[in-house]
Amino acid sequence: MTTNIKYNKIDASPKIYENIVNSIRGLIETGELKKGERLPSERKLSDQFGVSRTAVREAIKSLNEIGVLDVQVGRGTFVSKDASTKLIDKMGLLMMMESVNTSDLHEVRQVLEIPIIRLAALNRKQKNIENLEKLLEEMKKNIDKPEVFIKADTNFHLELARATQNTVFYILINTIVTILQNAREFIPQFDKEEYKKAIFYHGEILRYVTNEDSDGAELSMKAHLKHVGDTLEMTSKK
């Protein structure tokens, strides 16, 4: 269902479609256009903006390519419900083309996850703790199922990012850990003992976050990431 949003006339510059892009993005940023909301047809948008349908089509194509809009053939154009998925796909492709390896990604994790864990310990809600407890149990139950284990591990770190109550941290770490999770070639290299150690570290992290101890949580995360880094380095030499 399309709401009655006012689309103001666009200044007819040489790059008119860029002005349309900025206008639509502005409506999304202010909340006038919400996730999942359908935009008017190209014809209606061109009438309201006072521009050609070609310019509108170019703008929609541009916003669709970066994941802001979701063009569904036969249904219409919608504000994307999950732009981060497209961002992750594009970044994953870019990193593959640039030959970024898991060690590079792990270094970025180390930079991001220290402030994340400190804020998680300070800002976490009870719901975050409950979710972390469930994910830790899922890891314990699936120690013999590497891919299921890794997914629970990944979601544990994403929940820590959610616990910061800062969406930017969540988006950034989601991109990194999802790409790492999808790097399936390194999953079988970790044996059962490594998963047991991962459970121990995650348990310590959860304990400190539950107790709102940011210093303890930071030390536990550093120890965990160092162990992961050492393991990645060791397996890369095999």
XYZ file of C-alpha atoms in Angstrom:
238
model
C 0.000 0.000 0.000
C 1.356 3.418 -1.007
C 0.989 6.312 1.416
C 0.246 9.892 0.415
C 3.775 11.263 0.556
C 4.476 14.539 -1.179
C 7.290 14.231 -3.708
C 8.495 17.796 -4.381
C 9.519 19.123 -7.787
C 13.113 18.324 -8.734
C 15.637 20.864 -9.955
C 16.321 20.003 -13.616
C 20.117 19.749 -13.541
C 22.300 17.787 -16.006
C 22.389 14.919 -13.485
C 18.726 15.124 -12.650
C 18.484 11.484 -11.566
C 20.960 12.216 -8.747
C 18.553 14.814 -7.356
C 15.773 12.221 -7.433
C 18.053 9.752 -5.643
C 18.818 12.328 -2.945
C 15.144 13.193 -2.572
C 14.073 9.558 -2.085
C 16.972 8.897 0.282
C 15.958 11.978 2.261
C 12.402 10.646 2.633
C 13.802 7.334 3.902
C 16.184 9.026 6.349
C 13.394 11.146 7.825
C 11.139 8.111 8.164
C 8.470 9.354 5.766
C 9.267 6.334 3.598
C 9.526 3.223 5.750
C 11.026 -0.237 5.225
C 8.820 -2.358 2.990
C 6.762 0.596 1.797
C 5.856 0.714 -1.884
C 6.729 3.746 -3.972
C 4.304 5.200 -6.535
C 4.623 4.073 -10.148
C 7.248 5.609 -12.429
C 4.531 7.676 -14.092
C 3.228 9.071 -10.820
C 6.731 9.801 -9.560
C 7.668 11.589 -12.777
C 4.510 13.723 -12.488
C 5.146 14.593 -8.827
C 8.852 15.285 -9.306
C 8.171 17.155 -12.533
C 10.755 15.143 -14.461
C 10.857 12.524 -17.213
C 10.135 8.870 -16.556
C 13.626 8.102 -17.872
C 15.188 10.141 -15.050
C 12.979 8.376 -12.492
C 13.920 4.991 -13.962
C 17.631 5.829 -13.684
C 17.224 6.906 -10.056
C 15.309 3.768 -9.112
C 17.914 1.608 -10.864
C 20.699 3.355 -8.936
C 18.955 2.918 -5.567
C 18.142 -0.697 -6.366
C 21.791 -1.457 -7.178
C 22.987 -0.203 -3.785
C 20.209 -2.048 -1.961
C 18.122 0.935 -0.826
C 15.171 -0.009 -3.031
C 13.876 -3.427 -3.992
C 12.392 -3.636 -7.495
C 9.972 -6.554 -7.783
C 8.781 -7.299 -11.317
C 5.009 -7.234 -11.518
C 4.612 -5.879 -7.965
C 6.373 -2.533 -7.884
C 9.264 -0.790 -6.154
C 9.664 -1.012 -2.378
C 11.963 0.422 0.247
C 14.310 -2.456 1.038
C 13.573 -4.364 4.244
C 17.128 -5.640 4.537
C 19.611 -3.478 2.698
C 22.463 -5.006 4.724
C 22.112 -8.331 2.878
C 22.832 -6.695 -0.468
C 25.675 -4.715 1.107
C 27.230 -7.924 2.433
C 26.894 -9.605 -0.970
C 28.570 -6.673 -2.718
C 31.355 -6.395 -0.140
C 31.904 -10.145 -0.287
C 32.304 -9.947 -4.069
C 34.626 -6.937 -3.786
C 36.802 -8.662 -1.197
C 36.986 -11.786 -3.340
C 38.108 -9.687 -6.328
C 40.699 -7.897 -4.169
C 41.935 -11.235 -2.770
C 41.121 -10.334 0.831
C 41.864 -13.349 3.039
C 40.472 -14.510 6.384
C 43.484 -13.091 8.236
C 42.702 -9.610 6.885
C 39.084 -9.969 7.977
C 40.171 -11.195 11.403
C 42.301 -8.078 11.916
C 39.239 -5.929 11.233
C 37.252 -8.016 13.736
C 39.855 -7.250 16.374
C 39.437 -3.526 15.769
C 35.626 -3.673 15.893
C 34.884 -6.255 18.569
C 36.749 -4.596 21.446
C 34.545 -1.462 21.558
C 31.556 -3.694 20.799
C 32.121 -5.955 23.807
C 32.674 -3.016 26.167
C 29.457 -1.330 25.055
C 27.589 -4.644 25.125
C 28.532 -5.110 28.783
C 27.370 -1.591 29.616
C 24.220 -1.371 27.474
C 22.898 -4.941 27.209
C 19.259 -5.666 27.933
C 17.887 -8.809 29.548
C 16.637 -9.976 26.138
C 20.200 -9.815 24.811
C 21.414 -12.009 27.681
C 18.655 -14.543 27.038
C 19.526 -14.681 23.342
C 23.232 -15.116 24.099
C 22.465 -17.956 26.520
C 20.381 -19.738 23.870
C 23.115 -19.360 21.270
C 25.767 -20.693 23.645
C 23.576 -23.749 24.314
C 23.143 -24.186 20.574
C 26.918 -24.216 20.173
C 27.257 -26.857 22.902
C 24.600 -29.072 21.315
C 26.118 -28.873 17.841
C 29.801 -29.391 18.593
C 29.794 -32.311 16.109
C 28.118 -30.230 13.375
C 30.677 -27.631 12.215
C 28.409 -25.539 9.982
C 25.615 -25.348 12.559
C 28.182 -24.562 15.254
C 29.747 -21.762 13.181
C 26.322 -20.250 12.506
C 25.503 -20.171 16.233
C 28.966 -18.713 16.904
C 28.351 -16.022 14.274
C 24.937 -15.175 15.710
C 26.467 -14.937 19.199
C 28.789 -12.176 17.984
C 25.932 -10.463 16.145
C 23.871 -10.493 19.342
C 26.766 -8.848 21.175
C 26.691 -6.116 18.529
C 22.927 -5.735 19.043
C 23.547 -5.463 22.779
C 25.543 -2.256 22.219
C 22.237 -0.651 21.140
C 24.241 0.903 18.292
C 22.982 -0.155 14.856
C 26.182 0.927 13.095
C 28.244 -1.594 15.039
C 25.748 -4.302 14.124
C 25.900 -3.489 10.406
C 29.701 -3.417 10.360
C 30.288 -6.627 12.297
C 27.457 -8.379 10.440
C 29.288 -7.717 7.185
C 32.609 -9.058 8.480
C 31.433 -12.171 10.318
C 28.964 -13.169 7.596
C 31.710 -13.099 4.997
C 33.912 -15.129 7.359
C 31.084 -17.608 7.947
C 30.610 -17.988 4.211
C 34.307 -18.728 3.747
C 33.478 -22.423 4.053
C 36.940 -23.537 3.100
C 38.308 -22.920 6.613
C 35.466 -24.528 8.604
C 36.628 -28.186 8.360
C 40.134 -27.194 9.485
C 38.931 -26.626 13.062
C 38.728 -29.821 15.102
C 36.455 -30.649 18.026
C 38.970 -29.394 20.600
C 38.888 -25.964 18.972
C 35.115 -25.877 19.274
C 35.381 -26.780 22.968
C 37.771 -23.869 23.486
C 35.384 -21.584 21.588
C 32.578 -22.628 23.943
C 34.783 -21.813 26.935
C 35.654 -18.335 25.626
C 32.053 -17.556 24.707
C 30.948 -18.674 28.160
C 33.453 -16.299 29.777
C 32.359 -13.447 27.517
C 28.721 -14.091 28.409
C 29.524 -14.187 32.120
C 31.208 -10.775 32.064
C 28.548 -9.192 29.850
C 25.833 -10.539 32.168
C 27.656 -8.982 35.137
C 28.072 -5.674 33.260
C 31.839 -5.982 33.669
C 33.244 -4.209 30.611
C 36.908 -4.704 31.611
C 36.478 -8.440 32.123
C 34.470 -8.714 28.905
C 37.210 -6.928 26.974
C 39.936 -9.219 28.326
C 37.863 -12.302 27.474
C 37.182 -11.074 23.944
C 40.863 -10.287 23.387
C 41.795 -13.778 24.576
C 39.168 -15.323 22.288
C 40.240 -13.332 19.245
C 43.914 -14.059 19.886
C 43.139 -17.767 20.027
C 41.143 -17.573 16.777
C 43.961 -15.627 15.132
C 46.571 -18.145 16.267
C 44.421 -21.009 14.991
C 43.900 -19.344 11.614
C 47.622 -18.746 11.285
C 48.447 -22.325 12.267
C 45.933 -23.888 9.876
C 47.067 -21.651 7.008
C 50.559 -23.173 7.297
C 49.318 -26.747 6.952
